[in-house]
Coordinates of C-alpha atoms in Angstrom, one line a residue:
Chain A
M280 CA 22.7 1.5 -8.8
Q281 CA 23.5 -2.7 -9.1
H282 CA 24.2 -4.3 -5.6
Y283 CA 26.0 -7.5 -5.3
F284 CA 27.3 -9.8 -2.5
L285 CA 31.0 -10.6 -2.5
K286 CA 31.9 -14.0 -1.2
Q287 CA 34.9 -13.0 0.4
P288 CA 35.8 -10.4 2.9
A289 CA 37.4 -7.1 1.6
Q290 CA 38.7 -3.7 2.4
L291 CA 39.0 -0.3 0.9
G292 CA 41.2 0.2 -2.1
A293 CA 41.5 -3.6 -2.8
S294 CA 41.1 -4.8 -6.3
V295 CA 38.7 -7.8 -6.7
D296 CA 38.1 -10.4 -9.3
L297 CA 34.3 -10.9 -9.7
N298 CA 33.0 -14.4 -9.8
S299 CA 31.2 -15.3 -13.2
D300 CA 27.7 -14.7 -11.9
I301 CA 28.2 -11.1 -10.9
S302 CA 30.6 -10.6 -13.9
R303 CA 27.9 -12.0 -16.5
H304 CA 25.1 -9.9 -15.0
W305 CA 26.9 -6.6 -14.5
V306 CA 28.8 -6.5 -17.7
K307 CA 26.8 -8.6 -20.3
V308 CA 23.3 -8.2 -18.8
M309 CA 23.7 -4.7 -17.5
R310 CA 26.3 -3.4 -20.0
A311 CA 28.6 -1.7 -17.6
T312 CA 32.1 -0.8 -19.1
P313 CA 35.4 0.3 -17.4
G314 CA 34.5 3.4 -15.2
D315 CA 31.0 2.2 -13.9
H316 CA 30.0 1.9 -10.6
A317 CA 28.0 -0.5 -8.6
E318 CA 27.7 -1.6 -4.9
F319 CA 29.6 -4.6 -3.1
V320 CA 28.6 -5.9 0.2
D321 CA 31.6 -8.0 1.5
L322 CA 31.2 -11.3 3.5
N323 CA 31.4 -9.2 6.8
G324 CA 28.4 -7.0 5.7
N325 CA 30.7 -4.0 4.8
L326 CA 29.2 -1.9 1.9
F327 CA 31.7 -0.3 -0.9
L328 CA 31.4 1.6 -4.1
G329 CA 33.0 -0.3 -6.7
Q330 CA 34.4 0.8 -10.0
L331 CA 34.7 -1.6 -12.8
Q332 CA 38.5 -1.5 -14.1
T333 CA 38.6 -4.3 -16.6
S334 CA 36.4 -6.9 -18.2
T335 CA 37.7 -9.9 -20.5
D336 CA 36.1 -13.0 -21.0
E337 CA 38.3 -14.5 -18.4
K338 CA 38.4 -12.1 -15.8
T339 CA 36.4 -9.0 -14.3
T340 CA 38.2 -6.9 -11.8
V341 CA 36.5 -4.1 -9.7
K342 CA 38.2 -1.5 -7.4
L343 CA 36.5 -0.7 -4.2
V344 CA 37.0 2.9 -4.2
E345 CA 34.6 4.1 -1.2
N346 CA 33.3 3.1 2.0
L347 CA 29.4 3.3 1.9
D348 CA 27.2 3.8 4.9
S349 CA 24.0 1.8 5.1
K350 CA 21.0 1.6 7.4
S351 CA 19.2 -1.2 5.5
E352 CA 19.2 -4.2 8.0
I353 CA 16.6 -3.9 10.7
P354 CA 18.9 -3.5 13.7
V355 CA 17.5 -6.9 15.4
N356 CA 17.6 -10.3 14.0
V357 CA 14.3 -11.8 13.0
T358 CA 13.7 -15.2 12.5
L359 CA 10.5 -16.5 10.5
I360 CA 9.5 -20.0 11.7
M361 CA 7.2 -21.0 9.0
G362 CA 4.7 -23.9 8.7
L363 CA 5.4 -25.4 5.3
P364 CA 2.8 -24.0 2.8
K365 CA 1.3 -25.4 -0.1
Q366 CA 2.4 -25.2 -3.7
D367 CA 5.1 -22.5 -4.5
K368 CA 4.4 -20.3 -1.8
A369 CA 7.7 -20.9 -0.1
D370 CA 9.5 -19.4 -3.1
W371 CA 7.6 -15.9 -2.6
I372 CA 7.5 -16.0 1.2
V373 CA 11.4 -16.1 1.0
Q374 CA 11.4 -13.4 -1.7
K375 CA 9.2 -10.9 -0.1
T376 CA 10.4 -11.5 3.8
T377 CA 13.7 -10.9 2.5
E378 CA 12.8 -7.4 0.9
M379 CA 11.1 -6.7 4.2
G380 CA 14.2 -7.6 5.9
V381 CA 14.1 -11.1 7.6
S382 CA 17.6 -12.6 9.0
E383 CA 16.4 -16.4 8.6
V384 CA 13.3 -18.4 7.5
I385 CA 13.1 -21.8 9.0
F386 CA 10.3 -24.0 7.4
F387 CA 9.0 -26.8 9.7
A388 CA 6.9 -29.7 8.6
A389 CA 3.7 -28.7 10.7
D390 CA 1.1 -30.7 12.2
W391 CA -1.2 -29.2 9.6
S392 CA 1.0 -28.7 6.9
V393 CA -0.6 -30.3 3.5
A394 CA 2.4 -30.1 1.7
Q395 CA 5.6 -32.2 2.7
W396 CA 9.0 -32.2 1.8
K397 CA 10.6 -35.5 1.3
G398 CA 14.3 -36.4 2.3
N399 CA 16.3 -36.4 -0.9
R400 CA 14.5 -33.2 -2.5
I401 CA 15.2 -31.0 0.7
D402 CA 18.6 -30.1 -0.1
K403 CA 17.5 -28.9 -3.9
K404 CA 14.7 -27.0 -2.6
L405 CA 16.9 -25.2 -0.2
E406 CA 19.4 -24.3 -2.6
R407 CA 16.5 -23.1 -4.8
L408 CA 15.3 -20.8 -1.8
Q409 CA 18.4 -19.8 -0.9
K410 CA 19.2 -18.3 -4.5
I411 CA 16.1 -16.5 -4.3
A412 CA 17.1 -15.0 -1.2
A413 CA 20.3 -14.0 -2.5
G414 CA 18.4 -12.3 -5.5
A415 CA 15.9 -10.2 -3.5
A416 CA 18.5 -9.3 -0.8
E417 CA 20.5 -7.9 -4.0
Q418 CA 17.3 -6.2 -5.3
S419 CA 16.5 -4.5 -1.8
H420 CA 20.1 -3.5 -1.3
R421 CA 20.5 -5.4 2.0
L422 CA 24.0 -6.2 3.5
K423 CA 23.1 -9.8 4.6
I424 CA 21.5 -12.5 2.7
P425 CA 18.8 -14.3 4.9
T426 CA 19.4 -18.0 5.5
I427 CA 17.1 -20.4 4.6
K428 CA 16.4 -23.9 6.6
Y429 CA 14.1 -26.6 6.8
E430 CA 13.5 -28.6 10.3
K431 CA 11.0 -31.2 10.8
S432 CA 10.5 -30.9 14.2
L433 CA 9.2 -27.6 15.6
E434 CA 10.4 -28.7 19.1
N435 CA 14.0 -28.6 18.0
I436 CA 13.8 -25.1 16.3
V437 CA 12.0 -23.4 19.5
T438 CA 14.4 -25.4 22.1
S439 CA 17.5 -24.2 20.4
F440 CA 16.3 -20.7 19.6
S441 CA 17.2 -18.1 22.2
G442 CA 15.4 -14.8 22.0
R443 CA 12.0 -13.5 22.1
L444 CA 9.4 -15.9 20.6
L445 CA 6.1 -14.6 19.2
V446 CA 3.3 -16.8 17.7
A447 CA 1.0 -15.3 14.9
Y448 CA -2.3 -16.6 16.3
E449 CA -5.4 -16.4 14.2
E450 CA -7.6 -17.0 16.9
A451 CA -6.2 -13.7 18.4
A452 CA -7.4 -11.6 15.6
K453 CA -10.7 -13.3 15.7
Q454 CA -10.9 -12.3 19.3
G455 CA -10.0 -8.8 18.8
E456 CA -6.8 -8.8 20.5
K457 CA -4.9 -5.8 19.5
S458 CA -2.2 -4.9 21.7
E459 CA 0.2 -7.8 22.3
L460 CA 2.4 -7.2 19.1
R461 CA 3.0 -3.3 19.5
H462 CA 3.6 -4.1 23.1
Q463 CA 6.1 -6.6 22.4
L464 CA 7.8 -4.9 19.5
G465 CA 8.2 -2.2 21.8
E466 CA 10.2 -4.0 24.2
V467 CA 12.8 -5.4 21.5
N468 CA 16.1 -3.8 21.9
S469 CA 19.1 -3.3 19.2
G470 CA 20.6 -6.7 18.7
D471 CA 18.1 -8.7 20.2
N472 CA 16.9 -11.9 18.5
L473 CA 13.2 -11.9 17.7
A474 CA 11.3 -15.2 16.1
V475 CA 7.6 -15.2 14.9
V476 CA 5.9 -18.5 14.4
V477 CA 3.4 -18.7 11.4
G478 CA 1.1 -21.6 10.9
P479 CA 0.6 -23.3 7.7
E480 CA -2.9 -23.0 5.8
G481 CA -4.6 -25.2 8.2
G482 CA -3.3 -22.9 11.2
I483 CA -1.2 -24.1 14.3
S484 CA -2.3 -27.2 16.2
P485 CA -3.2 -27.2 19.8
A486 CA -0.3 -29.6 20.5
E487 CA 2.0 -26.8 18.9
I488 CA 0.5 -23.8 20.7
Q489 CA 1.2 -25.9 23.7
L490 CA 4.9 -26.7 23.0
L491 CA 5.3 -23.0 22.2
E492 CA 3.7 -21.8 25.2
N493 CA 5.9 -24.1 27.1
N494 CA 9.0 -22.5 25.4
N495 CA 7.8 -18.9 26.4
G496 CA 6.1 -18.3 22.9
I497 CA 3.6 -15.3 23.3
K498 CA 0.7 -15.1 21.2
V499 CA 0.2 -12.2 19.1
G500 CA -2.6 -10.9 16.8
L501 CA -1.8 -9.2 13.5
G502 CA -4.4 -7.0 13.1
P503 CA -8.2 -7.9 13.1
R504 CA -8.6 -9.4 9.7
I505 CA -7.7 -12.8 8.7
L506 CA -4.5 -13.1 7.0
R507 CA -3.4 -16.1 4.7
T508 CA -0.6 -17.8 5.6
E509 CA 1.6 -16.4 3.3
T510 CA 0.2 -12.8 3.9
A511 CA 1.0 -13.2 7.9
P512 CA 5.0 -13.0 7.9
L513 CA 4.7 -9.8 5.4
Y514 CA 2.4 -8.1 7.8
F515 CA 4.7 -9.0 10.8
L516 CA 8.1 -7.9 9.1
A517 CA 6.3 -4.7 8.1
A518 CA 5.1 -4.0 11.9
V519 CA 8.6 -4.8 13.0
S520 CA 10.0 -2.2 10.5
T521 CA 7.3 0.2 11.4
I522 CA 7.8 0.1 15.1
I523 CA 11.8 -0.4 15.1
E524 CA 12.8 1.7 12.0
L525 CA 10.4 4.4 11.6
N526 CA 11.3 6.9 14.0
S527 CA 8.3 9.1 14.7
Chain B
M67 CA -16.6 -20.1 10.0
Q68 CA -17.5 -19.2 6.1
H69 CA -18.1 -15.7 5.5
Y70 CA -20.3 -14.4 2.5
F71 CA -21.6 -11.1 1.1
L72 CA -24.9 -10.7 0.4
K73 CA -25.8 -8.2 -2.7
Q74 CA -28.9 -6.6 -0.6
P75 CA -29.4 -4.6 2.5
A76 CA -30.6 -7.2 5.3
Q77 CA -32.0 -7.4 8.8
L78 CA -32.1 -9.4 11.8
G79 CA -34.5 -12.4 11.8
A80 CA -34.9 -11.9 7.9
S81 CA -35.0 -15.0 5.8
V82 CA -33.1 -14.6 2.7
D83 CA -32.6 -16.4 -0.6
L84 CA -28.9 -17.1 -1.4
N85 CA -27.5 -16.4 -4.8
S86 CA -26.3 -19.3 -6.9
D87 CA -22.7 -18.8 -6.1
I88 CA -23.0 -18.7 -2.3
S89 CA -25.3 -21.4 -2.3
R90 CA -23.0 -23.7 -4.3
H91 CA -20.0 -22.7 -2.3
W92 CA -21.7 -23.5 1.0
V93 CA -24.1 -26.2 0.2
K94 CA -22.0 -27.9 -2.3
V95 CA -18.4 -27.3 -1.7
M96 CA -18.5 -26.9 2.0
R97 CA -21.3 -29.1 2.5
A98 CA -23.6 -27.4 4.7
T99 CA -26.8 -28.9 6.1
P100 CA -29.8 -27.2 7.7
G101 CA -28.9 -26.0 10.9
D102 CA -25.4 -24.7 10.0
H103 CA -24.2 -21.6 10.4
A104 CA -22.2 -18.9 8.7
E105 CA -21.5 -15.3 8.6
F106 CA -23.4 -12.9 6.1
V107 CA -22.6 -9.2 5.4
D108 CA -25.3 -7.1 3.9
L109 CA -24.9 -4.5 1.3
N110 CA -24.5 -1.8 4.2
G111 CA -21.8 -3.5 5.7
N112 CA -23.7 -5.3 8.6
L113 CA -22.6 -8.5 9.9
F114 CA -24.9 -11.2 10.8
L115 CA -24.9 -14.9 11.9
G116 CA -26.9 -16.8 9.6
Q117 CA -28.3 -20.3 9.9
L118 CA -29.5 -22.5 7.0
Q119 CA -32.9 -23.2 6.6
T120 CA -33.6 -25.0 3.7
S121 CA -31.6 -26.0 0.6
T122 CA -33.1 -27.4 -2.7
D123 CA -31.6 -27.4 -6.1
E124 CA -33.9 -24.3 -6.9
K125 CA -33.6 -22.5 -3.5
T126 CA -31.3 -22.1 -0.3
T127 CA -32.6 -20.0 2.5
V128 CA -30.6 -18.6 5.2
K129 CA -32.2 -17.0 8.5
L130 CA -30.2 -14.0 10.0
V131 CA -30.4 -15.1 13.6
E132 CA -27.7 -12.7 15.4
N133 CA -26.1 -9.5 15.0
L134 CA -22.4 -9.9 15.1
D135 CA -20.2 -7.1 16.2
S136 CA -16.8 -6.9 13.8
K137 CA -13.7 -4.6 14.0
S138 CA -12.4 -6.1 10.7
E139 CA -12.1 -2.9 8.9
I140 CA -9.5 -0.1 9.2
P141 CA -11.4 3.0 10.6
V142 CA -9.7 5.0 7.6
N143 CA -10.4 4.7 4.0
V144 CA -7.3 3.6 2.3
T145 CA -6.9 4.2 -1.4
L146 CA -4.0 2.7 -3.2
I147 CA -3.1 4.4 -6.5
M148 CA -0.9 2.0 -8.1
G149 CA 1.1 2.5 -11.3
L150 CA 0.2 -0.4 -13.5
P151 CA 2.7 -3.3 -12.8
K152 CA 4.1 -5.9 -15.2
Q153 CA 2.5 -9.6 -15.5
D154 CA 0.2 -10.8 -13.4
K155 CA 1.2 -8.8 -10.5
A156 CA -2.2 -6.7 -10.6
D157 CA -3.7 -9.8 -9.4
W158 CA -1.8 -10.3 -6.4
I159 CA -1.8 -6.9 -5.4
V160 CA -5.5 -6.7 -5.1
Q161 CA -5.7 -10.0 -3.3
K162 CA -3.2 -9.1 -0.9
T163 CA -4.1 -5.4 -0.3
T164 CA -7.6 -6.5 0.1
E165 CA -6.4 -8.8 3.0
M166 CA -4.7 -6.0 4.4
G167 CA -7.6 -3.9 4.4
V168 CA -7.4 -1.6 1.4
S169 CA -10.7 0.3 0.4
E170 CA -10.1 1.4 -3.2
V171 CA -7.4 0.4 -5.7
I172 CA -7.0 2.3 -8.8
F173 CA -4.4 1.3 -11.3
F174 CA -3.0 4.1 -13.5
A175 CA -1.0 3.9 -16.6
A176 CA 2.1 5.6 -15.5
D177 CA 4.7 7.2 -17.4
W178 CA 7.2 4.4 -16.6
S179 CA 4.8 1.5 -16.7
V180 CA 5.8 -1.1 -19.3
A181 CA 2.7 -2.9 -19.0
Q182 CA -0.5 -1.1 -21.0
W183 CA -4.2 -2.1 -20.7
K184 CA -5.8 -1.7 -24.1
G185 CA -9.4 0.0 -24.4
N186 CA -11.4 -3.0 -25.3
R187 CA -9.8 -5.1 -22.4
I188 CA -10.1 -2.8 -19.5
D189 CA -13.7 -4.0 -18.5
K190 CA -12.7 -7.6 -18.7
K191 CA -9.8 -6.9 -16.3
L192 CA -11.5 -4.9 -13.8
E193 CA -14.2 -7.8 -13.6
R194 CA -11.6 -10.1 -13.0
L195 CA -10.0 -8.2 -10.4
Q196 CA -13.2 -7.4 -8.7
K197 CA -13.7 -11.3 -8.3
I198 CA -10.3 -11.7 -6.7
A199 CA -10.9 -8.7 -4.2
A200 CA -14.7 -10.4 -3.2
G201 CA -12.6 -13.8 -2.6
A202 CA -10.2 -11.9 -0.6
A203 CA -12.9 -10.2 1.5
E204 CA -14.6 -12.9 2.3
Q205 CA -11.2 -14.9 2.9
S206 CA -10.2 -12.0 5.2
H207 CA -13.5 -11.8 6.9
R208 CA -13.8 -8.1 5.9
L209 CA -17.3 -6.1 5.7
K210 CA -16.3 -4.3 2.6
I211 CA -15.3 -5.3 -0.8
P212 CA -12.7 -3.2 -2.1
T213 CA -13.3 -1.1 -5.3
I214 CA -11.0 -1.7 -8.1
K215 CA -10.6 0.8 -10.9
Y216 CA -8.5 2.0 -13.7
E217 CA -7.7 5.4 -14.7
K218 CA -5.4 6.6 -17.6
S219 CA -4.6 9.8 -16.2
L220 CA -2.9 10.3 -12.7
E221 CA -4.0 13.9 -12.9
N222 CA -7.6 12.9 -12.8
I223 CA -7.2 10.5 -10.0
V224 CA -5.5 13.1 -7.5
T225 CA -7.5 16.2 -8.6
S226 CA -10.7 14.4 -7.9
F227 CA -9.1 13.0 -4.7
S228 CA -10.0 14.5 -1.5
G229 CA -7.9 13.4 1.8
R230 CA -4.3 13.0 2.8
L231 CA -2.1 12.0 -0.4
L232 CA 1.1 10.2 0.4
V233 CA 3.5 9.1 -2.3
A234 CA 5.8 5.9 -1.8
Y235 CA 9.1 7.1 -2.8
E236 CA 12.1 4.9 -3.3
E237 CA 14.6 8.0 -3.2
A238 CA 13.4 8.5 0.3
A239 CA 14.6 5.1 1.3
K240 CA 17.9 5.6 -0.2
Q241 CA 18.2 8.7 1.4
G242 CA 17.4 7.2 4.6
E243 CA 14.4 9.3 5.4
K244 CA 12.6 7.3 8.0
S245 CA 10.1 9.5 9.8
E246 CA 7.7 11.1 7.5
L247 CA 5.3 7.9 7.3
R248 CA 4.9 7.3 10.6
H249 CA 4.5 11.2 11.4
Q250 CA 1.8 11.1 8.8
L251 CA -0.1 8.2 10.0
G252 CA 0.0 9.4 13.5
E253 CA -2.0 12.3 12.3
V254 CA -5.0 10.5 10.8
N255 CA -8.2 10.5 12.3
S256 CA -11.1 7.9 12.0
G257 CA -13.3 8.3 9.1
D258 CA -10.5 10.1 7.1
N259 CA -9.5 9.4 3.5
L260 CA -5.9 8.4 3.1
A261 CA -4.3 7.5 -0.4
V262 CA -0.8 6.3 -1.3
V263 CA 0.7 6.4 -4.7
V264 CA 2.8 3.4 -5.7
G265 CA 5.0 3.6 -8.9
P266 CA 5.3 0.9 -11.3
E267 CA 8.6 -1.0 -11.6
G268 CA 10.4 1.9 -13.2
G269 CA 9.5 4.0 -10.5
I270 CA 7.5 7.6 -10.6
S271 CA 8.8 10.0 -13.2
P272 CA 9.8 13.4 -12.5
A273 CA 6.6 15.0 -14.0
E274 CA 4.7 12.7 -11.8
I275 CA 6.4 13.6 -8.8
Q276 CA 5.9 17.2 -9.7
L277 CA 1.9 16.5 -10.5
L278 CA 1.6 14.8 -7.0
E279 CA 3.6 17.6 -5.3
N280 CA 1.4 20.2 -6.9
N281 CA -1.7 18.6 -5.5
N282 CA -0.6 18.1 -1.9
G283 CA 1.2 14.9 -2.3
I284 CA 3.8 14.3 0.9
K285 CA 6.8 11.9 -0.2
V286 CA 7.1 9.2 2.3
G287 CA 9.6 6.5 2.6
L288 CA 8.8 2.9 3.6
G289 CA 11.3 1.8 5.4
P290 CA 15.4 1.6 4.3
R291 CA 15.2 -1.2 2.1
I292 CA 14.2 -1.0 -1.6
L293 CA 10.9 -2.6 -2.2
R294 CA 9.6 -4.1 -5.3
T295 CA 6.7 -2.7 -6.8
E296 CA 4.3 -5.2 -5.6
T297 CA 5.6 -5.2 -2.1
A298 CA 5.4 -1.4 -1.1
P299 CA 1.7 -1.5 -1.0
L300 CA 1.8 -4.4 1.5
Y301 CA 4.3 -2.5 3.9
F302 CA 2.0 0.6 3.5
L303 CA -1.2 -1.2 4.6
A304 CA 0.7 -3.2 7.3
A305 CA 2.1 0.2 8.6
V306 CA -1.4 1.5 8.5
S307 CA -2.7 -1.2 10.6
T308 CA 0.3 -1.3 12.9
I309 CA -0.1 2.4 13.8
I310 CA -3.9 2.9 13.5
E311 CA -5.3 -0.4 14.7
L312 CA -2.7 -2.1 17.1
N313 CA -3.1 -0.2 20.2
S314 CA -0.2 0.0 22.3

């Protein structure tokens, strides 16, 4: 079943006019006809079953006929603090971490980032990434579209973050450190804020490690293999889901 | 440090002539000079520290000066049985699952696969994927290059597989099934064979589910979000690593 995000709060029984993006996709691409159903998430994260009432070139109306229950959100807020990677890797980091349940992705200009985002193009890039996040959130049937940000200064990010701050540290993998991640995730409670810092291709610089440690960052290994910069966030999020969502 | 795979068995103290691929990369691209070190894995999965002795246009010789200990392999053999996906997704499924520790990837022509591999092109495709696996295994410092195969018949794969057979089942996510994967991974012992079947974009057909169940396949959910076909194997492998490699 299709899954769409409404841009307004809504309630059971309401008739809602769909915006042109949803209308085009559901009616034109997916060929929905009156009586067909789809899922709709309102701005407050409520999930409804919606039934298509009428669709004309001017207006498509859906009636919200049932409240649906969903457990598709990880019960902690996970922020990915990601050193700006090369090429188009930002696109698919956003797509894949959205599928995996991330709440927020903040790219930062790391000391050892080769890629740079220049001032006048940042807004465009963020707009594009935000669209990718919205598409992936629909696809994976989430209740929340992650927020995508850019921040030049890692210090600004970590000093304004309040929660458990982890640092994916490649050296930990090399040294065979294997228990800290699982230990840390075992201590997380529902509703907590959890962040992970992942370096760019060149890794995290000593100055950045120092800064993170000064701000209570805890170094964790992501298993014993050396993961590429774009693979590490996926390992992390799957580990969060495995430990926190999969009940044994 | 660079990490290379030798195509022969080797032993401590031996001087080994490197093949032209390794020699080109280490000496020409990475500009190694005599006295420099790299890691070398022999055909039996033994890891050595090697020191560059001499390099001429004809011959590059390395001396294996130290045995190294490594825990970079997941202690179970993980086979990914992957419904043939669209486009170039096979490439990056191989790259990413290799980084994450897979032992073997078997693509199969699933009932609902849109992509098809035609007879005369299969060998070329496998050769290409095998190269991607080798590169990713070097990059992630593994001791083993995963084997990449193609098999038309899912039945042939599952009837010749001996071990624990899991099936990543999207319907399980929709129904909120959350415990089976973690339960199954908790039962796995060192040295075991573990396989997971992941469907293509269209999913696993009812006939395939029946076949898998007839062969002791156990349906497991990969968390509550709907993952794309290329994301599911990564979640699975990260979960295997989290449960089996990360000691709490």
